[in-house]
Short mmCIF file of C-alpha atoms and ligand atoms in Angstrom, two decimals:
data_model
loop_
_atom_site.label_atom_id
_atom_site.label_comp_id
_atom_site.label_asym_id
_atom_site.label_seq_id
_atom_site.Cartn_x
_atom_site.Cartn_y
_atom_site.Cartn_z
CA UNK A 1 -6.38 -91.05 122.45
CA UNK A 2 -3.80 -91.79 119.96
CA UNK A 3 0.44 -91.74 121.40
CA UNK A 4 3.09 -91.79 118.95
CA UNK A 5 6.51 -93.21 120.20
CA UNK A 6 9.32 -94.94 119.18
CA UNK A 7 10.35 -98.90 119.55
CA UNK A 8 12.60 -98.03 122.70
CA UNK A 9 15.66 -99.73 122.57
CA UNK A 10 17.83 -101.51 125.31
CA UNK A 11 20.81 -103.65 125.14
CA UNK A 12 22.38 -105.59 127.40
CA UNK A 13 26.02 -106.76 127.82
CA UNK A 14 26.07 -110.41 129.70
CA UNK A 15 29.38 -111.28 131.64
CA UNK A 16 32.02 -113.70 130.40
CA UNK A 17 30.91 -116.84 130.43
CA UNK A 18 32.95 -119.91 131.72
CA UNK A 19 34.36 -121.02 128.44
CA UNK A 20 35.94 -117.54 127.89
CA UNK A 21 36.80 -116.92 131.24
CA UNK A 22 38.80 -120.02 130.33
CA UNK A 23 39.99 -118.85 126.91
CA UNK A 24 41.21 -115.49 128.36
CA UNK A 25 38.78 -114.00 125.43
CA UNK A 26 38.88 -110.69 124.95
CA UNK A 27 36.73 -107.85 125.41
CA UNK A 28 34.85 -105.84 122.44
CA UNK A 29 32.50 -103.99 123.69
CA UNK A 30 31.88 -100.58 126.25
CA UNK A 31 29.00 -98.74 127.52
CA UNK A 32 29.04 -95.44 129.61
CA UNK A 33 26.07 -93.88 129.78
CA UNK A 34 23.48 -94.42 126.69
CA UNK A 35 26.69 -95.04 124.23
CA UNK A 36 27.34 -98.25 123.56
CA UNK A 37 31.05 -98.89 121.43
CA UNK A 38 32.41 -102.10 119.86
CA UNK A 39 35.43 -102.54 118.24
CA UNK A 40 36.66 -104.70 115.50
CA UNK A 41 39.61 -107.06 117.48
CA UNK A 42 41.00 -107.22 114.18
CA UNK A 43 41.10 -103.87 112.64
CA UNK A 44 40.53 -102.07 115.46
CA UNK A 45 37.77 -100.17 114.30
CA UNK A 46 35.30 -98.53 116.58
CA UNK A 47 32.11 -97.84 115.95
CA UNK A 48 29.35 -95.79 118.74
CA UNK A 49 25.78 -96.49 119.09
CA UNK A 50 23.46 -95.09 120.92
CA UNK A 51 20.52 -96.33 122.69
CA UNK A 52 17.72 -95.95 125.07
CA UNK A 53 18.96 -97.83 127.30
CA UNK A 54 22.31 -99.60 127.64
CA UNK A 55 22.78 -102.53 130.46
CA UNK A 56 26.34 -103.39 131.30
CA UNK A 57 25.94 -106.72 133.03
CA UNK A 58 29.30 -107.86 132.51
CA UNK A 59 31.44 -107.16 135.83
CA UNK A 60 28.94 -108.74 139.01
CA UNK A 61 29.12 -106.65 141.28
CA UNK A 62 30.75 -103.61 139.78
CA UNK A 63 29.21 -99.90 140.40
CA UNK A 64 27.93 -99.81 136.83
CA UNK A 65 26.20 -103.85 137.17
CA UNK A 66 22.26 -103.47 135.88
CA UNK A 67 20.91 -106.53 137.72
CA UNK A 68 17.65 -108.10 136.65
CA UNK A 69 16.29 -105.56 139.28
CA UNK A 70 17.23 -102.46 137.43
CA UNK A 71 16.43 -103.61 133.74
CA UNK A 72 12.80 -104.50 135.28
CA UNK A 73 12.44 -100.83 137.13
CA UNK A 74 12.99 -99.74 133.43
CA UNK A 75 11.07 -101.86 131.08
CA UNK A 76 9.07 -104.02 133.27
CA UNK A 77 7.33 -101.05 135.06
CA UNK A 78 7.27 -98.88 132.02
CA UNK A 79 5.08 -101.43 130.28
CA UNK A 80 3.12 -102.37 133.28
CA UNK A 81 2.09 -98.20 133.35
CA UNK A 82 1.30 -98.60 129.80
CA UNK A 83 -0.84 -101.49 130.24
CA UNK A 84 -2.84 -99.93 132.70
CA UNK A 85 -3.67 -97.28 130.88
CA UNK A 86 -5.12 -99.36 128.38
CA UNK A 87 -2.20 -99.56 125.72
CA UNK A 88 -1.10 -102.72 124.39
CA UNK A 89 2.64 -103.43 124.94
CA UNK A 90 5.36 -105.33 123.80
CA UNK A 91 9.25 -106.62 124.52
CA UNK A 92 10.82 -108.51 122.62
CA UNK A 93 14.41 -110.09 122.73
CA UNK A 94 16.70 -110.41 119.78
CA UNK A 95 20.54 -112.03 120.20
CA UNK A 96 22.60 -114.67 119.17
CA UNK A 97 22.15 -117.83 121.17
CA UNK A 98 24.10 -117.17 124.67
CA UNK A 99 23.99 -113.56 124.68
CA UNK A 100 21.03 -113.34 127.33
CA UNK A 101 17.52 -113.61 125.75
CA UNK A 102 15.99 -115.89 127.66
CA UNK A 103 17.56 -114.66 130.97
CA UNK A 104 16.25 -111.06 130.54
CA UNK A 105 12.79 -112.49 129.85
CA UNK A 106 12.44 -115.09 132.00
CA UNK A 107 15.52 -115.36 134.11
CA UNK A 108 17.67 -117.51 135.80
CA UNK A 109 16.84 -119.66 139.11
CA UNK A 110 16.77 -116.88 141.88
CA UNK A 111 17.12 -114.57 139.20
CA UNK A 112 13.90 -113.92 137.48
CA UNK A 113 13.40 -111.91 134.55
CA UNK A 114 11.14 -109.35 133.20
CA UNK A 115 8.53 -111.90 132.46
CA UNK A 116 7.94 -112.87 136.49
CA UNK A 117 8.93 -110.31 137.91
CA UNK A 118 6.05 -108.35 135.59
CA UNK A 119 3.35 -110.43 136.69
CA UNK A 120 3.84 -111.02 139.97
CA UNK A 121 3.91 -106.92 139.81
CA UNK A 122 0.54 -106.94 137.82
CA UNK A 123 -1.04 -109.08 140.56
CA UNK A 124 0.09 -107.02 143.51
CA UNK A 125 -1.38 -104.32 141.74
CA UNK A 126 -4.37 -105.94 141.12
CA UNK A 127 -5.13 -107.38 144.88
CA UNK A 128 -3.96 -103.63 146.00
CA UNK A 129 -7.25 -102.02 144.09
CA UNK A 130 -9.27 -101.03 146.65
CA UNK A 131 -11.95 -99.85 144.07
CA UNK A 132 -15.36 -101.23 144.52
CA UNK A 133 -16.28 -100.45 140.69
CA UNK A 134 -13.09 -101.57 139.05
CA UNK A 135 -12.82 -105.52 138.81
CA UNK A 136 -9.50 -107.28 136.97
CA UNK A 137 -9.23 -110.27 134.96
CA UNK A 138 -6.00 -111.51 133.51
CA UNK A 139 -5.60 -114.21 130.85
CA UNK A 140 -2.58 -115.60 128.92
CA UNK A 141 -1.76 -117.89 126.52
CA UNK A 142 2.08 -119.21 124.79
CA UNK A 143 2.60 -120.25 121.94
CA UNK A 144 5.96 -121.38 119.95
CA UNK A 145 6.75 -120.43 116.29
CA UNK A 146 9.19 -123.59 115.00
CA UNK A 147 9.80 -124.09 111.92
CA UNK A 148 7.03 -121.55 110.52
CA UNK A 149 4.56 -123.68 112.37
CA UNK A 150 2.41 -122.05 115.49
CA UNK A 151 1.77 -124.36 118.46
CA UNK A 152 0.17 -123.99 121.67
CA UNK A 153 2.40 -124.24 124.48
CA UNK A 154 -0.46 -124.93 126.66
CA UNK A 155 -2.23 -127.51 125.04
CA UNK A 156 -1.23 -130.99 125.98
CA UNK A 157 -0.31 -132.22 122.66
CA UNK A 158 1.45 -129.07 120.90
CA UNK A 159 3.06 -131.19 117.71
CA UNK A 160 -0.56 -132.27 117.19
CA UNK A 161 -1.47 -129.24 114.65
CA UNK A 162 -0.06 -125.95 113.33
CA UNK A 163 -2.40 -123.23 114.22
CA UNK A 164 -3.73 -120.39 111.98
CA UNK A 165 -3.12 -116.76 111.84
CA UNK A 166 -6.31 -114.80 111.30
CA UNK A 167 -7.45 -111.53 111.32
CA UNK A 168 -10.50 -109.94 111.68
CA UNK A 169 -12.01 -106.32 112.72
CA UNK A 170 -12.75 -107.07 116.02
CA UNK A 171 -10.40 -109.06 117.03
CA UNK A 172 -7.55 -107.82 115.54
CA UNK A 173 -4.98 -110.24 114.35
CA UNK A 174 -5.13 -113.81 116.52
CA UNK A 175 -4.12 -117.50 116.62
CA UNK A 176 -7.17 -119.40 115.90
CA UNK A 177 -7.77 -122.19 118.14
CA UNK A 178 -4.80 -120.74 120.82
CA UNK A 179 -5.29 -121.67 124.46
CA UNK A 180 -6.39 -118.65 126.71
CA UNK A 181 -6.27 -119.87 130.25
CA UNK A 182 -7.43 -117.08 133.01
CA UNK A 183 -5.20 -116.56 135.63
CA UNK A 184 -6.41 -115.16 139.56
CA UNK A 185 -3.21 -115.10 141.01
CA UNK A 186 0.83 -114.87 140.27
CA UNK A 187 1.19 -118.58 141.25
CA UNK A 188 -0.89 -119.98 138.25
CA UNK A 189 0.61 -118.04 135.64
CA UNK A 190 4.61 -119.76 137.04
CA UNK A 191 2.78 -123.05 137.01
CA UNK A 192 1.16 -122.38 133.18
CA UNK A 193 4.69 -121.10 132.51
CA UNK A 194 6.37 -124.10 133.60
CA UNK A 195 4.24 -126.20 131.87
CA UNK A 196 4.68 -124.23 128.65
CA UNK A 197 8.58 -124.02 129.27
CA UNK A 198 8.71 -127.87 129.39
CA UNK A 199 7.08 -128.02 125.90
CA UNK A 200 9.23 -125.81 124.05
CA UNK A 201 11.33 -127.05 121.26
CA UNK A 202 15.03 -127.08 122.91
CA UNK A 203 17.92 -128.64 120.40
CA UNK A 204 22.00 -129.65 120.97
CA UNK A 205 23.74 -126.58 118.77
CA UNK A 206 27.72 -125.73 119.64
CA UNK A 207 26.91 -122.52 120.40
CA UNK A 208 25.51 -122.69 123.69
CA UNK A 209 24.42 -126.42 125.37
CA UNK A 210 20.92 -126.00 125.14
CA UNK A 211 19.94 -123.48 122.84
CA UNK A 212 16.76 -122.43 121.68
CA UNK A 213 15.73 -122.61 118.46
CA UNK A 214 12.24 -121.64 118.05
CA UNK A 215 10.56 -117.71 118.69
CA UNK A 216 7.79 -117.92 122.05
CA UNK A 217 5.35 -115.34 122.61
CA UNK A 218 3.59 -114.89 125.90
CA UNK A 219 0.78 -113.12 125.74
CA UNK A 220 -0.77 -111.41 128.53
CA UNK A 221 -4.82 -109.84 128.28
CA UNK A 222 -5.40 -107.43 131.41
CA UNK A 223 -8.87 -106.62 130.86
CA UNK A 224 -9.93 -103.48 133.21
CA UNK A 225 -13.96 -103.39 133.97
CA UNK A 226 -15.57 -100.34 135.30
CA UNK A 227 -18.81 -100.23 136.20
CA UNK A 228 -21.33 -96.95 136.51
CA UNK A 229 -23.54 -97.62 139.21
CA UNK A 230 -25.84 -94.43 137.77
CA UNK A 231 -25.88 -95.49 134.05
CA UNK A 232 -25.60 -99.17 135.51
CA UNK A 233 -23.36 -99.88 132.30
CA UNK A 234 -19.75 -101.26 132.75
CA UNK A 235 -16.67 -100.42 130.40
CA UNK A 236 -13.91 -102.63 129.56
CA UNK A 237 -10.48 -101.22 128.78
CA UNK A 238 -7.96 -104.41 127.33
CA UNK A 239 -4.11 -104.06 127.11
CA UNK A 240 -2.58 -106.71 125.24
CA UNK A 241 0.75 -107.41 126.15
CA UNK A 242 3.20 -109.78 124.01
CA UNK A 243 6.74 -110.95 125.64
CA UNK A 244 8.57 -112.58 123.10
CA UNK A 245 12.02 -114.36 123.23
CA UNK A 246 12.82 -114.77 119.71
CA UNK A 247 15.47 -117.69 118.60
CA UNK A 248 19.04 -116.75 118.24
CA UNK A 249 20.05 -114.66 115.46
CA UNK A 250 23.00 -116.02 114.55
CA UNK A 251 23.75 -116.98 110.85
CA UNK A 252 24.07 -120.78 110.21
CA UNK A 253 27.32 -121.12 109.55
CA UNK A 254 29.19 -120.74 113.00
CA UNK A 255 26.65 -123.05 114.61
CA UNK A 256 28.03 -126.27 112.74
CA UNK A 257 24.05 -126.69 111.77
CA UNK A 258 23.38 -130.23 109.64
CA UNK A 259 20.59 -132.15 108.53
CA UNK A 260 17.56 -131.43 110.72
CA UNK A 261 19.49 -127.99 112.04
CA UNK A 262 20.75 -126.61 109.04
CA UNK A 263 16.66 -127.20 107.68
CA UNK A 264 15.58 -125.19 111.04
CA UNK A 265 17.81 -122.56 110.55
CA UNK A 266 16.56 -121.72 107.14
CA UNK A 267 13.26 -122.16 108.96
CA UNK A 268 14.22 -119.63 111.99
CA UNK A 269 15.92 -117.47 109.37
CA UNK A 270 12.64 -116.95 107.42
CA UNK A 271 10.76 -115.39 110.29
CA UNK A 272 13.71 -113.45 111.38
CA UNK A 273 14.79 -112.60 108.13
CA UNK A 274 11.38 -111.32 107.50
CA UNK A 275 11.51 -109.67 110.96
CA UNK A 276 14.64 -107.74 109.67
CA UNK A 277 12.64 -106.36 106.26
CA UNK A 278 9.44 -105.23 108.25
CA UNK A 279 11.85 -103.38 110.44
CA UNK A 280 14.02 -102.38 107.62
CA UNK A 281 10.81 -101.18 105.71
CA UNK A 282 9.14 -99.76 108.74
CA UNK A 283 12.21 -97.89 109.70
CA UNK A 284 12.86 -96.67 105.81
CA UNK A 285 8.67 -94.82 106.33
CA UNK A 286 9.10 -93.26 109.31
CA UNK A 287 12.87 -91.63 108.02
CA UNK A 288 10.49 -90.62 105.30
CA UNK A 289 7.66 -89.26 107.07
CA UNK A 290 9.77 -87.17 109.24
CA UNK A 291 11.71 -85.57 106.10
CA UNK A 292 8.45 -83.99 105.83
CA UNK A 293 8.87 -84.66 101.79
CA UNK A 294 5.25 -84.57 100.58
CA UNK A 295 6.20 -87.13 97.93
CA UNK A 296 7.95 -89.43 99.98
CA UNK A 297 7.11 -93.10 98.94
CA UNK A 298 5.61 -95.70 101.79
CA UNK A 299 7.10 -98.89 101.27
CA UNK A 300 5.18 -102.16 101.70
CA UNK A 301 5.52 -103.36 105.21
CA UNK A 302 5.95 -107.18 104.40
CA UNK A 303 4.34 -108.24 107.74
CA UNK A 304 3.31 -111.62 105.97
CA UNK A 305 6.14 -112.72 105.01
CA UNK A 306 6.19 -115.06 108.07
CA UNK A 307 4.23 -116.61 111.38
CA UNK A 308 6.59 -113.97 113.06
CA UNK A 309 5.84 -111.03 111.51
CA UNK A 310 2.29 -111.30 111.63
CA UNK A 311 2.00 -111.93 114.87
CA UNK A 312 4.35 -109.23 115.92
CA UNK A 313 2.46 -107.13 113.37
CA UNK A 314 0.55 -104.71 115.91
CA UNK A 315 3.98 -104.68 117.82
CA UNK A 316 5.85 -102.74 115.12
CA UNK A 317 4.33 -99.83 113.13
CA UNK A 318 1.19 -100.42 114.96
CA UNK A 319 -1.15 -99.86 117.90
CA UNK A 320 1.65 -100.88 120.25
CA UNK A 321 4.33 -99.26 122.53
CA UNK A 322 6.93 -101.60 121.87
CA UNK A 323 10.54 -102.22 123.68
CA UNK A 324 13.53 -104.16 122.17
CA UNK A 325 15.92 -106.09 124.83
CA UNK A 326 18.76 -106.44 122.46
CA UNK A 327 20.88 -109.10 124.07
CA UNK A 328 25.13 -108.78 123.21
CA UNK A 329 28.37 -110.95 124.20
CA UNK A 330 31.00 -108.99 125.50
CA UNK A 331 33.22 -111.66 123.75
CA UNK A 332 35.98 -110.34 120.88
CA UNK A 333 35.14 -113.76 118.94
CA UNK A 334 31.32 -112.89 118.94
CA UNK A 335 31.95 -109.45 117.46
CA UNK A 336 30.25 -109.64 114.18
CA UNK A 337 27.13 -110.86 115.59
CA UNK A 338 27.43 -108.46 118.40
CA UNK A 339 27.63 -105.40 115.42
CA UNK A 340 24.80 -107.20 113.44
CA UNK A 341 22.70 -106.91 116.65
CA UNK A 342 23.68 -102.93 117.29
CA UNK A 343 22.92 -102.46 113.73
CA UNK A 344 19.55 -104.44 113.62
CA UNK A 345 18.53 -102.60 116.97
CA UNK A 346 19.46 -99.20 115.91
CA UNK A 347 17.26 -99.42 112.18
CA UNK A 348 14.49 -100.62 115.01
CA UNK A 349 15.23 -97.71 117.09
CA UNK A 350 13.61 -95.38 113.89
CA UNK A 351 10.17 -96.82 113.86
CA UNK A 352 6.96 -95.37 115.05
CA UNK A 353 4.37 -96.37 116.85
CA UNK A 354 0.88 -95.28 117.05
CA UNK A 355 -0.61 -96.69 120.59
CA UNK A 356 -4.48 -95.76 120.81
CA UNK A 357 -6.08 -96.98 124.31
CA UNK A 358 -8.60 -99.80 123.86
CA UNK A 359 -11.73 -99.00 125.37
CA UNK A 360 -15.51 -100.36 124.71
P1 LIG B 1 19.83 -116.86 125.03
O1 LIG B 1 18.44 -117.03 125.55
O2 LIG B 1 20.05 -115.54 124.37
O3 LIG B 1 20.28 -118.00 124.18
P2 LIG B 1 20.55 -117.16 127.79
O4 LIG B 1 19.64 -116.14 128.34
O5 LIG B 1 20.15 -118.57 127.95
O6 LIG B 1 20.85 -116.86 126.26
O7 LIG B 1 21.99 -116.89 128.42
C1 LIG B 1 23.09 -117.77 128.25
C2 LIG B 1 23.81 -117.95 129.59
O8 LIG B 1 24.34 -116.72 130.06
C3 LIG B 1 22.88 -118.45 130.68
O9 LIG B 1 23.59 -119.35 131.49
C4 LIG B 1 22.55 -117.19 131.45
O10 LIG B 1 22.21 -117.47 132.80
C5 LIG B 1 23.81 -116.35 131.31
N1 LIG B 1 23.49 -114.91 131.28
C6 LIG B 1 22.93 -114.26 130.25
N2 LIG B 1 22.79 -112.94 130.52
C7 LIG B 1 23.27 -112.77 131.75
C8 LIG B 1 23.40 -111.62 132.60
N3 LIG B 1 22.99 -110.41 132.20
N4 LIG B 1 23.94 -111.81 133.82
C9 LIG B 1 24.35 -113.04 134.22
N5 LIG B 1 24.25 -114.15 133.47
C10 LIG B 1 23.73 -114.04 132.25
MG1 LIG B 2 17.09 -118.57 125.12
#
């Protein structure tokens, strides 16, 4: 059973942080309802988006607050229902560095993200099936994309060896050689994630103390086994889920990048850059397609242009259902990467996906 549906979008608005707290920065950006507005603090221009979702997570404690509890009765569950059926899902978070990637995914201490909070969900789920015929097995693996190389985060010595991209028909497209460690409970995957976590590439930049600069992808196999006592045959049903925290999206210039950074940027740029042109393509069909223009011209979908895109390539345009966390700053000094983000997640917000259920 094939579903069509569009890359859902969701952005989120992080609060002030202490350095502009300090500053007395101003404010750029609004959301009521599904509208999300910025405006230029030196022209004054507004501009209105609108989105699947908008978060405003600037004012603790304030009626309109989405806490990491409401984004995750939104996107976590909605991909969790999606996995079950058999679909392969994906989030993935795009932002400048500090605007909140990495704490919608994974969370803060006593704050945890979509990424936790997801699987500890799966698992209750799991140990609730009271289903004599339907047995569960969960495996993950995490890898890093630095510097256009792929390394397993769970293998002891990830800087060893850059890992391969492959496709084939049966598998679809994989990471030769990636680390797939099966998990029975929530308290393995925090300890694989952990471990993973600690061997991420984490650099100095002046935009935020510790900044990411490389893309992860967590990727989660629920594999669904049904057996038929009066055929005595069993049926698997796989949903592939990929979490992804991409690096910040910032252009290289306001991080004060040198040497070894400015190198990485370029490096970071090229998958994201890439990420923008598949999207940009993708997008570009699907406006197309729905002109219902008999003529209209497919572009070429540059999916291997970079690690990134290749791996994300079932994730957009593909057999996915697919959600972007687009992560803002509320800050008036962050307002042209704050209105590159809206603009990047609305051309995402066009594309199509074609989800079939993976059964066999
Ligand atoms: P990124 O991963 O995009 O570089 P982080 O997720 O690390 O950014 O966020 C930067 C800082 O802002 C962290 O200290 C984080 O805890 C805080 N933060 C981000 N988003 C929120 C939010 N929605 N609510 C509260 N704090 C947030
Ligand atoms: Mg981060």
């Amino acid at each position: 059973m094939a579903d069509t549906s569009s890359v859902q979008i969701a952005v989120r608005m992080r609060p002030f942080n202490e350095r502009e707290k300090k500053l007395k920065t101003a404010k750029c950006v609004e959301m009521v309802g599904q509208m999300c507005t910025v405006t230029d603090p030196e022209s004054g221009k507004e501009r209105q988006f609108s989105f699947n979702y908008c978060y405003d997570s600037f004012q603790p404690g304030s009626e309109h607050f989405a806490s990491q509890e409401m984004v995750f009765r939104d996107l976590g569950i909605s991909y969790l229902e999606n996995a079950w059926k058999g679909y392969n899902c994906s989030i993935f978070a795009y932002g400048q560095t500090g605007a909140g990637k990495s704490y919608s995914m994974t969370g803060a201490p006593g704050q945890p993200g979509i990424i936790p909070r997801g699987l500890a969900e799966m698992f209750q789920r799991i140990d609730a099936n009271d289903d004599p015929d339907l047995s569960f097995r969960v495996e993950v693996s995490f890898l890093e994309i630095y510097m256009e190389k792929v390394r397993d985060l769970f293998s002891a010595t990830p800087t060893a060896g850059s890992l391969k991209v492959r496709e084939s028909p049966k598998l679809g497209i994989y990471v030769e050689g990636l680390k797939k460690e099966r998990v029975a409970c929530y308290e393995d995957v925090e300890q694989l994630m952990e471990l993973g976590n600690t061997m991420r590439t984490v650099a100095q930049t002046n935009m935020n103390a510790v900044s990411s600069r490389s893309h992860s992808v967590l990727t989660v196999l629920l594999t669904q086994t049904r057996i038929n006592k009066e055929s005595m045959t069993a049926s698997d049903m796989t949903s592939k889920i990929n979490l992804i925290d991409l690096a910040g999206s910032e252009r290289q210039g306001k991080t004060g990048a040198e040497g070894q950074r400015l190198k990485e940027g370029s490096a970071i740029n090229q998958s994201l850059t890439a990420l923008g042109n598949v999207i940009e393509a993708l997008a570009d069909n699907c406006v197309a397609s729905a002109s219902g223009k008999k003529k209209a011209k497919k572009r070429l979908v540059p999916y291997r242009d970079s690690k990134l895109t290749r791996i994300l390539q079932e994730s957009l345009g593909g057999n996915a259902k697919t959600i972007m966390v687009a992560a803002i700053s509320p800050a008036a000094d962050n307002f042209k990467e704050t209105l590159s983000t809206l603009r990047y997640a609305n051309r995402a917000s066009k594309i199509q996906n074609v989800a079939v259920i993976n059964e066999s």
